[in-house]
Short mmCIF file of N, CA and C and ligand atoms in Angstrom, two decimals:
data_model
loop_
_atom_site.label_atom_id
_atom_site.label_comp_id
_atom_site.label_asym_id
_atom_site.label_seq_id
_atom_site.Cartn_x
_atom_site.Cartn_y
_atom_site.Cartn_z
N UNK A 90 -29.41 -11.10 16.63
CA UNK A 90 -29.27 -12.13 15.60
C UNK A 90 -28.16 -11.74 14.61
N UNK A 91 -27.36 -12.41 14.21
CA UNK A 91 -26.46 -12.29 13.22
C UNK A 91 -26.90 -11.84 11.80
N UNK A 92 -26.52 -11.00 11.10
CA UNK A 92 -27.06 -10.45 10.07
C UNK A 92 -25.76 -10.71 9.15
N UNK A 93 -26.14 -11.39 8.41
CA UNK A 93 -25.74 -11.57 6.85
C UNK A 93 -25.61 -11.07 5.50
N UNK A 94 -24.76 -10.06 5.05
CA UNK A 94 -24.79 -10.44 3.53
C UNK A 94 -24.84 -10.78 2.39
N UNK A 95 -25.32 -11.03 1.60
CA UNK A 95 -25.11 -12.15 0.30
C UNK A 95 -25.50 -11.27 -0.84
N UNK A 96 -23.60 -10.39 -1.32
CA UNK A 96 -23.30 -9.84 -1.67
C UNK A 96 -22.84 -10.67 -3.56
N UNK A 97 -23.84 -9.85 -4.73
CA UNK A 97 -23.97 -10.96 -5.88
C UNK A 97 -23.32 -10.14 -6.81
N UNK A 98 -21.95 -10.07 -7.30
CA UNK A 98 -22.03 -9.00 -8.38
C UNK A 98 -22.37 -9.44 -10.22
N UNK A 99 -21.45 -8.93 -11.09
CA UNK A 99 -22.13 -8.70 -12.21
C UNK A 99 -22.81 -9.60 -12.94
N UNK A 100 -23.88 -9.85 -13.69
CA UNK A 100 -24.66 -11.10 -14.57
C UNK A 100 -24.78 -12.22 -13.70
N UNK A 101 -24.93 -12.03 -12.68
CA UNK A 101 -25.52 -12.86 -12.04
C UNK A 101 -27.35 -12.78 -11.32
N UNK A 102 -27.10 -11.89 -12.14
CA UNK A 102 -28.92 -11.69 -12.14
C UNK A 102 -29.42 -12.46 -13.41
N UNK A 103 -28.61 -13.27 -14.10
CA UNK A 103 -28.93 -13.85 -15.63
C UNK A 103 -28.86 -15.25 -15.19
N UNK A 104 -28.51 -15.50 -13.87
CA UNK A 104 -28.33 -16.89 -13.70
C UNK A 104 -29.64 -17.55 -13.94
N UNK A 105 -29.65 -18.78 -14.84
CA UNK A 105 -30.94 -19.42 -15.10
C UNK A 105 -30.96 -19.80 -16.25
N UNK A 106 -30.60 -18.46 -17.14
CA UNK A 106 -30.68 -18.47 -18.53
C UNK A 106 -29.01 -18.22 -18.97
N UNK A 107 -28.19 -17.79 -18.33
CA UNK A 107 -26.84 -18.01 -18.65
C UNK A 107 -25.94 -18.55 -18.89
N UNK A 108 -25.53 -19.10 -19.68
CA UNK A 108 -24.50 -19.96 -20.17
C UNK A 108 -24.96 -21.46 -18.54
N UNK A 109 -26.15 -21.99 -19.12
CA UNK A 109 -26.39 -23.16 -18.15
C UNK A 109 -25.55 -24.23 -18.18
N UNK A 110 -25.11 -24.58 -19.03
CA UNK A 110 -24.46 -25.51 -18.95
C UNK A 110 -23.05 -25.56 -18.01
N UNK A 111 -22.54 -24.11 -17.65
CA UNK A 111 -21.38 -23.96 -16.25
C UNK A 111 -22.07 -23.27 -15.36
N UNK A 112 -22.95 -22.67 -15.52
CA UNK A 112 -23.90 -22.05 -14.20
C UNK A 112 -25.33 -22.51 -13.41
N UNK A 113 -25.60 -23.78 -14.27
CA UNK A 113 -26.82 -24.15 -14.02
C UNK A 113 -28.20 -23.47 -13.90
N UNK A 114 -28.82 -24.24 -14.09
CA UNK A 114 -30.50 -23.50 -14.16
C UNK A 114 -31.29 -22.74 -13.17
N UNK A 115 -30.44 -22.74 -12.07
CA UNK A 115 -31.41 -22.36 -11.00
C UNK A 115 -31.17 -20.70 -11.23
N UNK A 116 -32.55 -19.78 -10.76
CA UNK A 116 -32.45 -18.67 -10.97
C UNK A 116 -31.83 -18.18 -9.86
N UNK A 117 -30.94 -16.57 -9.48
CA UNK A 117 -31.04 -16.23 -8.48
C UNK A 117 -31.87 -15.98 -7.37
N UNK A 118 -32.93 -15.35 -7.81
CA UNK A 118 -34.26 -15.47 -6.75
C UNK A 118 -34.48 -16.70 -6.33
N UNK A 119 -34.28 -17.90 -7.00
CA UNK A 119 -34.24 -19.13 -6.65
C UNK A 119 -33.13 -19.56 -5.38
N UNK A 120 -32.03 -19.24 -5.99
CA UNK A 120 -30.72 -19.58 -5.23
C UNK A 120 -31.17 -18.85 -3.73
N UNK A 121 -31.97 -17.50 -3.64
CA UNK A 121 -31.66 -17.10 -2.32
C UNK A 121 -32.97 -16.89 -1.39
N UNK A 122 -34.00 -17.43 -2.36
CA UNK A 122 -35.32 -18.43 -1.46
C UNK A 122 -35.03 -19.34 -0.81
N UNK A 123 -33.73 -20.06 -1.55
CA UNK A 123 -33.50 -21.31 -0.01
C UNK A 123 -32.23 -20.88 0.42
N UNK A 124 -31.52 -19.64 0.18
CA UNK A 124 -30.43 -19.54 1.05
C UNK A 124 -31.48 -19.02 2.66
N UNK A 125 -32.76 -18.52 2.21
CA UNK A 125 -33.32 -17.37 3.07
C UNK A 125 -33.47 -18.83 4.19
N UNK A 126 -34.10 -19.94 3.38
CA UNK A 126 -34.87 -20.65 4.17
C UNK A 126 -33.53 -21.93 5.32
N UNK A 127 -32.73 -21.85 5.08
CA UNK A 127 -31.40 -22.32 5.16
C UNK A 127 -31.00 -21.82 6.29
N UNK A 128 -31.19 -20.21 6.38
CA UNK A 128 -30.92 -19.21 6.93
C UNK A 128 -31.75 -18.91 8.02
N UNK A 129 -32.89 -19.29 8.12
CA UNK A 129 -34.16 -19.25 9.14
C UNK A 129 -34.29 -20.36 9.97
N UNK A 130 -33.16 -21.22 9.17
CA UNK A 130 -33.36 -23.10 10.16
C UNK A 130 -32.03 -22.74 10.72
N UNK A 131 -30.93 -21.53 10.59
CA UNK A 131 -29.56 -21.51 11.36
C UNK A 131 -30.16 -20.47 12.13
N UNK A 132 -30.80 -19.63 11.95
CA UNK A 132 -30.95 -18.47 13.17
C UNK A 132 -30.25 -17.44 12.73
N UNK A 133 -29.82 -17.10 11.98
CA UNK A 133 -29.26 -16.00 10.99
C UNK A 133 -30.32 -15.29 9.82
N UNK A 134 -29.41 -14.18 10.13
CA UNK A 134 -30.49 -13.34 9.36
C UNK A 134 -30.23 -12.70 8.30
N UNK A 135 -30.30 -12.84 6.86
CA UNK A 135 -29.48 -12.55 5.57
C UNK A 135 -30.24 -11.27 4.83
N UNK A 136 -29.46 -10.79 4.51
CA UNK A 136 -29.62 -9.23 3.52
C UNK A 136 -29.33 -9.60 1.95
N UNK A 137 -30.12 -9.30 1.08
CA UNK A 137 -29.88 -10.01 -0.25
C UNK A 137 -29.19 -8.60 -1.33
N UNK A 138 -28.24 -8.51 -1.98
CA UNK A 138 -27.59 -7.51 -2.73
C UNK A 138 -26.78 -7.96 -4.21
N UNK A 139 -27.46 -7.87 -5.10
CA UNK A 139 -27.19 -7.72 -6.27
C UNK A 139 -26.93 -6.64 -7.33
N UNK A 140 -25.48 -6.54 -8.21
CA UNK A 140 -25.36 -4.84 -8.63
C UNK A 140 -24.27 -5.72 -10.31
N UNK A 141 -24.67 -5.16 -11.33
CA UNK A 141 -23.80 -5.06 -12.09
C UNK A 141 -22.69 -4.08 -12.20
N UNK A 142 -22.63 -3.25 -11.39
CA UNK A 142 -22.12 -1.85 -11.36
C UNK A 142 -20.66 -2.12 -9.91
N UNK A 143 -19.88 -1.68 -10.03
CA UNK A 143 -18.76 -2.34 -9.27
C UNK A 143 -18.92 -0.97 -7.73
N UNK A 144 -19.30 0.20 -8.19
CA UNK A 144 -19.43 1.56 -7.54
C UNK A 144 -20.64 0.90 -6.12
N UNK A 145 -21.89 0.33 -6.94
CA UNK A 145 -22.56 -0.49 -6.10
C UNK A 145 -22.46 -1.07 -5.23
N UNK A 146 -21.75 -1.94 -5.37
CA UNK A 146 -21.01 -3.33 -4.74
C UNK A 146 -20.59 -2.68 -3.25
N UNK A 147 -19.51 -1.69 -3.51
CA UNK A 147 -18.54 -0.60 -2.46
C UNK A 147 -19.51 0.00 -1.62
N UNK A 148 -20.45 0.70 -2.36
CA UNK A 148 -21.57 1.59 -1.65
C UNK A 148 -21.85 0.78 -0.52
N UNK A 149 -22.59 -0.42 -0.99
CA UNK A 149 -23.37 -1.51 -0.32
C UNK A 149 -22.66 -2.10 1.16
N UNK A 150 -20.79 -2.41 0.80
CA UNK A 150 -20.48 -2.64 1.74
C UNK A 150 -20.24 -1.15 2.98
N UNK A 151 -20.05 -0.30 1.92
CA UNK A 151 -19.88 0.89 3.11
C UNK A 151 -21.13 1.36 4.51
N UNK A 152 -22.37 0.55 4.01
CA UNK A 152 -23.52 0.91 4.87
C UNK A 152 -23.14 -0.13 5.75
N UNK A 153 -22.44 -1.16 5.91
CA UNK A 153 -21.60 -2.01 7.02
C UNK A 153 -22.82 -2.54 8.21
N UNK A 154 -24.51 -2.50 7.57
CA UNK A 154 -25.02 -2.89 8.41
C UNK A 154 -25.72 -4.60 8.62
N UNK A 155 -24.22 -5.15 8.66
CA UNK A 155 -24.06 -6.83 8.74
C UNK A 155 -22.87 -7.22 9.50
N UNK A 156 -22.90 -8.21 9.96
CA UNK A 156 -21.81 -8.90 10.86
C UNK A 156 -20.45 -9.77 9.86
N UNK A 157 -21.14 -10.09 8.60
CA UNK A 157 -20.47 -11.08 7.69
C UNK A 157 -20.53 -10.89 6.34
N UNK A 158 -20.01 -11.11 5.34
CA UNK A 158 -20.61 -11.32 3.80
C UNK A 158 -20.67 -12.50 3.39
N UNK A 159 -21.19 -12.70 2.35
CA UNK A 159 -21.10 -13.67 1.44
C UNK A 159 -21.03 -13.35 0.48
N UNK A 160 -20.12 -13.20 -0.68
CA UNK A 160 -19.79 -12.53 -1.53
C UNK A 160 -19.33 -13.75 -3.14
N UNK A 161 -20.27 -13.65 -3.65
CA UNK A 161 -19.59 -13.97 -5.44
C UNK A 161 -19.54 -12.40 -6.35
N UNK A 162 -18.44 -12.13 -6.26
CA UNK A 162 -18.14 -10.85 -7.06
C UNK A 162 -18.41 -11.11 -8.30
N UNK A 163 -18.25 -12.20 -8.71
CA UNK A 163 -18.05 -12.43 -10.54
C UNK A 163 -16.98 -12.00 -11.16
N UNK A 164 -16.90 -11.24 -12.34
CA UNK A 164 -15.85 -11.28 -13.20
C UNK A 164 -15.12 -10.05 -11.85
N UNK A 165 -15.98 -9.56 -11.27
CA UNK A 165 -14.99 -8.00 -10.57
C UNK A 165 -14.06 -8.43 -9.45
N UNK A 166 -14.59 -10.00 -9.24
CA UNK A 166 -13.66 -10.92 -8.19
C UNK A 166 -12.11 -10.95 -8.81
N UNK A 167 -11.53 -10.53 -10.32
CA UNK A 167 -10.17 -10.87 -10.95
C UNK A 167 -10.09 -9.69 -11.73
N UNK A 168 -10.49 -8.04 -11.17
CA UNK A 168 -9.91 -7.27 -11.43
C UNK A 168 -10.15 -5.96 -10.66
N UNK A 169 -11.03 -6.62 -9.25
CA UNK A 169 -11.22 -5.21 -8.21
C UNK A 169 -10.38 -4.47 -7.29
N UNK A 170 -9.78 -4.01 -7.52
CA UNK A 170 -8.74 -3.57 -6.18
C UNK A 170 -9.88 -2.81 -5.29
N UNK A 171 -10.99 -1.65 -5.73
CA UNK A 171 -11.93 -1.41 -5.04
C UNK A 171 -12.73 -2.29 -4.76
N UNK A 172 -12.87 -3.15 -4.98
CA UNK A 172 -13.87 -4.19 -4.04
C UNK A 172 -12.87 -4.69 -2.78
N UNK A 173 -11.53 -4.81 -3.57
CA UNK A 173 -11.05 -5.17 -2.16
C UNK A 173 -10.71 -4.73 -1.30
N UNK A 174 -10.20 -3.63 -1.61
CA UNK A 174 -10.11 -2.18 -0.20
C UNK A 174 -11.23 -2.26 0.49
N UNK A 175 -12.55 -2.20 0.00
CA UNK A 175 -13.69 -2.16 0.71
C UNK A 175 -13.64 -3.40 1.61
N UNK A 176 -13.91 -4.49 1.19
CA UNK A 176 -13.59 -5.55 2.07
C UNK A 176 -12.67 -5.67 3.72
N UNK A 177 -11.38 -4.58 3.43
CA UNK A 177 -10.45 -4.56 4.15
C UNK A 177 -11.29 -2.86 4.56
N UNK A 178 -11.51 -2.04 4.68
CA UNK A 178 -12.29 -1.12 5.26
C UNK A 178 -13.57 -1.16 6.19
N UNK A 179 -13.94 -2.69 6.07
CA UNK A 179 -15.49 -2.56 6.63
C UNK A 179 -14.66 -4.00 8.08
N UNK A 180 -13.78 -4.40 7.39
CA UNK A 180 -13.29 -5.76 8.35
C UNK A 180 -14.31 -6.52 8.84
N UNK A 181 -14.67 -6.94 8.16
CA UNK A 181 -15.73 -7.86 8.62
C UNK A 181 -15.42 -9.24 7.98
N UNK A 182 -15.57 -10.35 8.98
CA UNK A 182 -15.65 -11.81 7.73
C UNK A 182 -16.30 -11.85 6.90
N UNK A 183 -15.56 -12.25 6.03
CA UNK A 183 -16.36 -12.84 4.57
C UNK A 183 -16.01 -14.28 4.23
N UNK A 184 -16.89 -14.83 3.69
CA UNK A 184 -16.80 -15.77 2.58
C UNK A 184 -16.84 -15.78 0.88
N UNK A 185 -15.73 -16.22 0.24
CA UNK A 185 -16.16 -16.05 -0.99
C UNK A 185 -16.74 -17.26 -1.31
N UNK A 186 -17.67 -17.08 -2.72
CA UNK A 186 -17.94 -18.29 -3.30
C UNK A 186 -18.02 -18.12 -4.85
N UNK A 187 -18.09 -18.74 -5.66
CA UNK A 187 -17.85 -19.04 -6.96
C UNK A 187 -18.81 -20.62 -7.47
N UNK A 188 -19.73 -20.01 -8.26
CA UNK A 188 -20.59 -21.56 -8.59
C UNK A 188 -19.46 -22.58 -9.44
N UNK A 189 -18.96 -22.11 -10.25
CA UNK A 189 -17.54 -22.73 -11.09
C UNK A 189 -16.50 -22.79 -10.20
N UNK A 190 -14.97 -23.24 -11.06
CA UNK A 190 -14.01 -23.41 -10.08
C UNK A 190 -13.07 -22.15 -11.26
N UNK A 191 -12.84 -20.62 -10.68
CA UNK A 191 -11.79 -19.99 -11.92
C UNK A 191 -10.89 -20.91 -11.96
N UNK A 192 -10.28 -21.47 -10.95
CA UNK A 192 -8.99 -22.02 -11.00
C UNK A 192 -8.70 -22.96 -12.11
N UNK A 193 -9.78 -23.19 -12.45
CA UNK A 193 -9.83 -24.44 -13.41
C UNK A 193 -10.18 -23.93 -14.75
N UNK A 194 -10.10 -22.34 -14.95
CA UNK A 194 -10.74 -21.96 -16.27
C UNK A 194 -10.10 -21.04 -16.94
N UNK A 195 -9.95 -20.12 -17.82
CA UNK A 195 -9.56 -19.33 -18.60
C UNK A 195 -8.05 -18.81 -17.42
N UNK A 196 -7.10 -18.45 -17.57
CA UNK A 196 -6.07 -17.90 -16.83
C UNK A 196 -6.69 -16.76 -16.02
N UNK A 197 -7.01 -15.44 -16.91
CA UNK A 197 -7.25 -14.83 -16.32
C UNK A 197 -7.91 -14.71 -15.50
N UNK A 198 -8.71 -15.62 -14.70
CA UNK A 198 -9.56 -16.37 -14.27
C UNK A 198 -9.00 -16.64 -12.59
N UNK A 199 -7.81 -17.21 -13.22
CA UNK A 199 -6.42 -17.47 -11.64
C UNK A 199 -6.47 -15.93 -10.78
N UNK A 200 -6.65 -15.09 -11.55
CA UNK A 200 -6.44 -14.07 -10.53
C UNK A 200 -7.89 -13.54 -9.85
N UNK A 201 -7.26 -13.08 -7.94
CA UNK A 201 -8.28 -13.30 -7.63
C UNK A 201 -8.15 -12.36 -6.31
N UNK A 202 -8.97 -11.55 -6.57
CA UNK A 202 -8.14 -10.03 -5.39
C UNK A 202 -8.85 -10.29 -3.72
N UNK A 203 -9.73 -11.47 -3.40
CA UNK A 203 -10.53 -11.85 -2.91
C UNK A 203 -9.67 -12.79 -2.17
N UNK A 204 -9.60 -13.27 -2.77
CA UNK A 204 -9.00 -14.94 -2.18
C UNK A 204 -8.39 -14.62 -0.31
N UNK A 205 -7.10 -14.00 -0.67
CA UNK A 205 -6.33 -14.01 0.89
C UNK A 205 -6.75 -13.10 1.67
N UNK A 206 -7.88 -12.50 1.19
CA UNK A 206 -8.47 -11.72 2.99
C UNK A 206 -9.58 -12.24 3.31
N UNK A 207 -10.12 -13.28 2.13
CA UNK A 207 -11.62 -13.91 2.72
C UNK A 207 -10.79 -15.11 3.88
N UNK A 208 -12.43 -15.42 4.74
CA UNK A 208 -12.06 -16.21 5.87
C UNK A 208 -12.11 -17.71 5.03
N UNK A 209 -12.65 -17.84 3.97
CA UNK A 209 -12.58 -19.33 2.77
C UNK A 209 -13.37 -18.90 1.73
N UNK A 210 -13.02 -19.49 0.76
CA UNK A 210 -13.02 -19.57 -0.78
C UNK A 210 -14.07 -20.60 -1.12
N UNK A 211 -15.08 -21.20 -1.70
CA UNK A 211 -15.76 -21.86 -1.87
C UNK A 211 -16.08 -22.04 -3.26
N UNK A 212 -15.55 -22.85 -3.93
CA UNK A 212 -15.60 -23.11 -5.83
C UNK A 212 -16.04 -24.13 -5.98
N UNK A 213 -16.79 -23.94 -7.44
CA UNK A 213 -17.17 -25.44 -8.41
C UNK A 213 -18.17 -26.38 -6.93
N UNK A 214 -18.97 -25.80 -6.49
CA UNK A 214 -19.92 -26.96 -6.15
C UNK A 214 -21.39 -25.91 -6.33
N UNK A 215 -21.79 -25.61 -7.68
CA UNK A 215 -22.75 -24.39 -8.16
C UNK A 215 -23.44 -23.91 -6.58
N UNK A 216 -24.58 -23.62 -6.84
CA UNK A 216 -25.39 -22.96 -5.86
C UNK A 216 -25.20 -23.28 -4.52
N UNK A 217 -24.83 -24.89 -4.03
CA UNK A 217 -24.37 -25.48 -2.85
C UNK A 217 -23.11 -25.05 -1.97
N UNK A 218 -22.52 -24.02 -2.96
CA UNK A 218 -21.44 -23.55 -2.13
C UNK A 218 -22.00 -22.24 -1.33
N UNK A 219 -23.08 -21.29 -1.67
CA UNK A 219 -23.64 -20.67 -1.02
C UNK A 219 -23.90 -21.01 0.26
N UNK A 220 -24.70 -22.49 0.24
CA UNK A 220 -24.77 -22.85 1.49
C UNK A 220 -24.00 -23.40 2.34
N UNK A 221 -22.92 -23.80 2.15
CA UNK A 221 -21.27 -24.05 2.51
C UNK A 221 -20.88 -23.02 3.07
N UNK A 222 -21.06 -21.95 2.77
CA UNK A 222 -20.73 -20.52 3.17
C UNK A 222 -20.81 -20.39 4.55
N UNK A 223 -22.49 -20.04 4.23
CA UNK A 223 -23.82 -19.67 5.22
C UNK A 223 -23.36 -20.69 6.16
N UNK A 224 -23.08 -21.72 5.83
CA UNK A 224 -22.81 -23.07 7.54
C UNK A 224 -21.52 -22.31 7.90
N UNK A 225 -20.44 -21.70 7.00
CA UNK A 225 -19.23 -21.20 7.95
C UNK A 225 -19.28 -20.72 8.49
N UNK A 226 -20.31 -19.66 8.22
CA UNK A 226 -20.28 -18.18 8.52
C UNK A 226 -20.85 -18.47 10.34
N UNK A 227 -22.44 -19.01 9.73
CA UNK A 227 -23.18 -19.34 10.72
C UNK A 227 -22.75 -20.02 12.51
N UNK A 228 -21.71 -21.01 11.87
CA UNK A 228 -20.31 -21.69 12.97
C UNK A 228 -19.84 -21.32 13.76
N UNK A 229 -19.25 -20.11 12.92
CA UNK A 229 -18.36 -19.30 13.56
C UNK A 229 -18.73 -17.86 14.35
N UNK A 230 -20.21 -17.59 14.30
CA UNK A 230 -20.72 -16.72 15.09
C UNK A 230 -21.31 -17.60 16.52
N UNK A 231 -21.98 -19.13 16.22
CA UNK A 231 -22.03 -19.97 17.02
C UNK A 231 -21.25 -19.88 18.16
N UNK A 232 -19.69 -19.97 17.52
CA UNK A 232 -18.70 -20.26 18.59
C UNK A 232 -18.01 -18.80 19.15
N UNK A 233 -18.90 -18.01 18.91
CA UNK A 233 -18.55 -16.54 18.97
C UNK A 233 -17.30 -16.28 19.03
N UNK A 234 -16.40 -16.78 18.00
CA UNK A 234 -14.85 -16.34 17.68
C UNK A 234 -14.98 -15.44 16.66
N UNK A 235 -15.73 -14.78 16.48
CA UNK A 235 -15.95 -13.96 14.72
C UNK A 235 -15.59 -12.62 15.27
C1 LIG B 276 -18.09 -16.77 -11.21
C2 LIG B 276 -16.74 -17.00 -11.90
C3 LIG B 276 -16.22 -15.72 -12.52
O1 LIG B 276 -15.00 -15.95 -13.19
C4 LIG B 276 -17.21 -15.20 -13.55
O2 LIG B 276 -16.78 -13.96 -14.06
C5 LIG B 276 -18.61 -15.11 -13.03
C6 LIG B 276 -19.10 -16.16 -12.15
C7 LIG B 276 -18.68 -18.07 -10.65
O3 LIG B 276 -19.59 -17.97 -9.84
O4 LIG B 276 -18.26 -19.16 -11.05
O5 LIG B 276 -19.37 -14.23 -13.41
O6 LIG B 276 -17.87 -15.89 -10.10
#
């Protein structure tokens, strides 16, 4: 079975109560009760990883025991060069996602160390882009080109 990632980095364990009005209400435990269940109707099998700590994040991908990620880095998505080496060390597809759109927000925001080695980018459609992901990801092991 295909094994999954869904790799969450910083304050995004606050989702719920965090600035709701651009992150919406749903909690994370929320968000990945129905990524799980999403995930059980594709036949994929997801690993859940959350870290405020960027050292974390690296660790996590270095145990490399998944086929794919799914990855919202958060703020460490527009200033990791170690998240992204890791990314490019483990070679594995990824998806990014983003509940907001940076592109559309603060400048510093535009930058994005993620962007051109993920297999797609997924912004501004909140929690639903998770599952946007999970259908890419899921697709493309389908058609066993991954
Ligand atoms: C975010 C966007 C980032 O700029 C921000 O630092 C986050 C959340 C998003 O999901 O929209 O923490 O990744």
């Amino acid at each position: 079975m295909t094994r999954i990632l869904v790799l969450q980095g910083p304050n995004l364990d606050l989702l719920g109560t965090r600035q709701p009005a651009l992150y919406g209400t749903e909690t994370l435990d929320e968000i990945h009760a129905s990524l799980a269940q999403h995930a059980e109707r594709l036949g994929v099998e997801l690993d859940f990883f959350q870290s405020n700590h960027e050292g974390a994040l690296v660790d996590r991908l270095h145990r490399r025991d998944f086929d794919a990620v799914i990855v919202n880095a958060a703020a460490y998505t527009h200033t990791s060069v170690a998240l992204r080496d890791a990314f490019l060390a483990v070679a594995v597809p990824f998806v990014e996602v983003h509940l907001t759109d940076p592109w559309q927000r603060e400048p510093f925001r535009h930058v994005n160390f993620l962007h051109d080695i993920a297999i797609r980018t997924v912004v501004g459609q909140g929690s639903r882009g998770y599952h946007a992901a999970l259908e890419t990801l899921a697709a493309r092991f389908r058609e066993g080109d991954a």
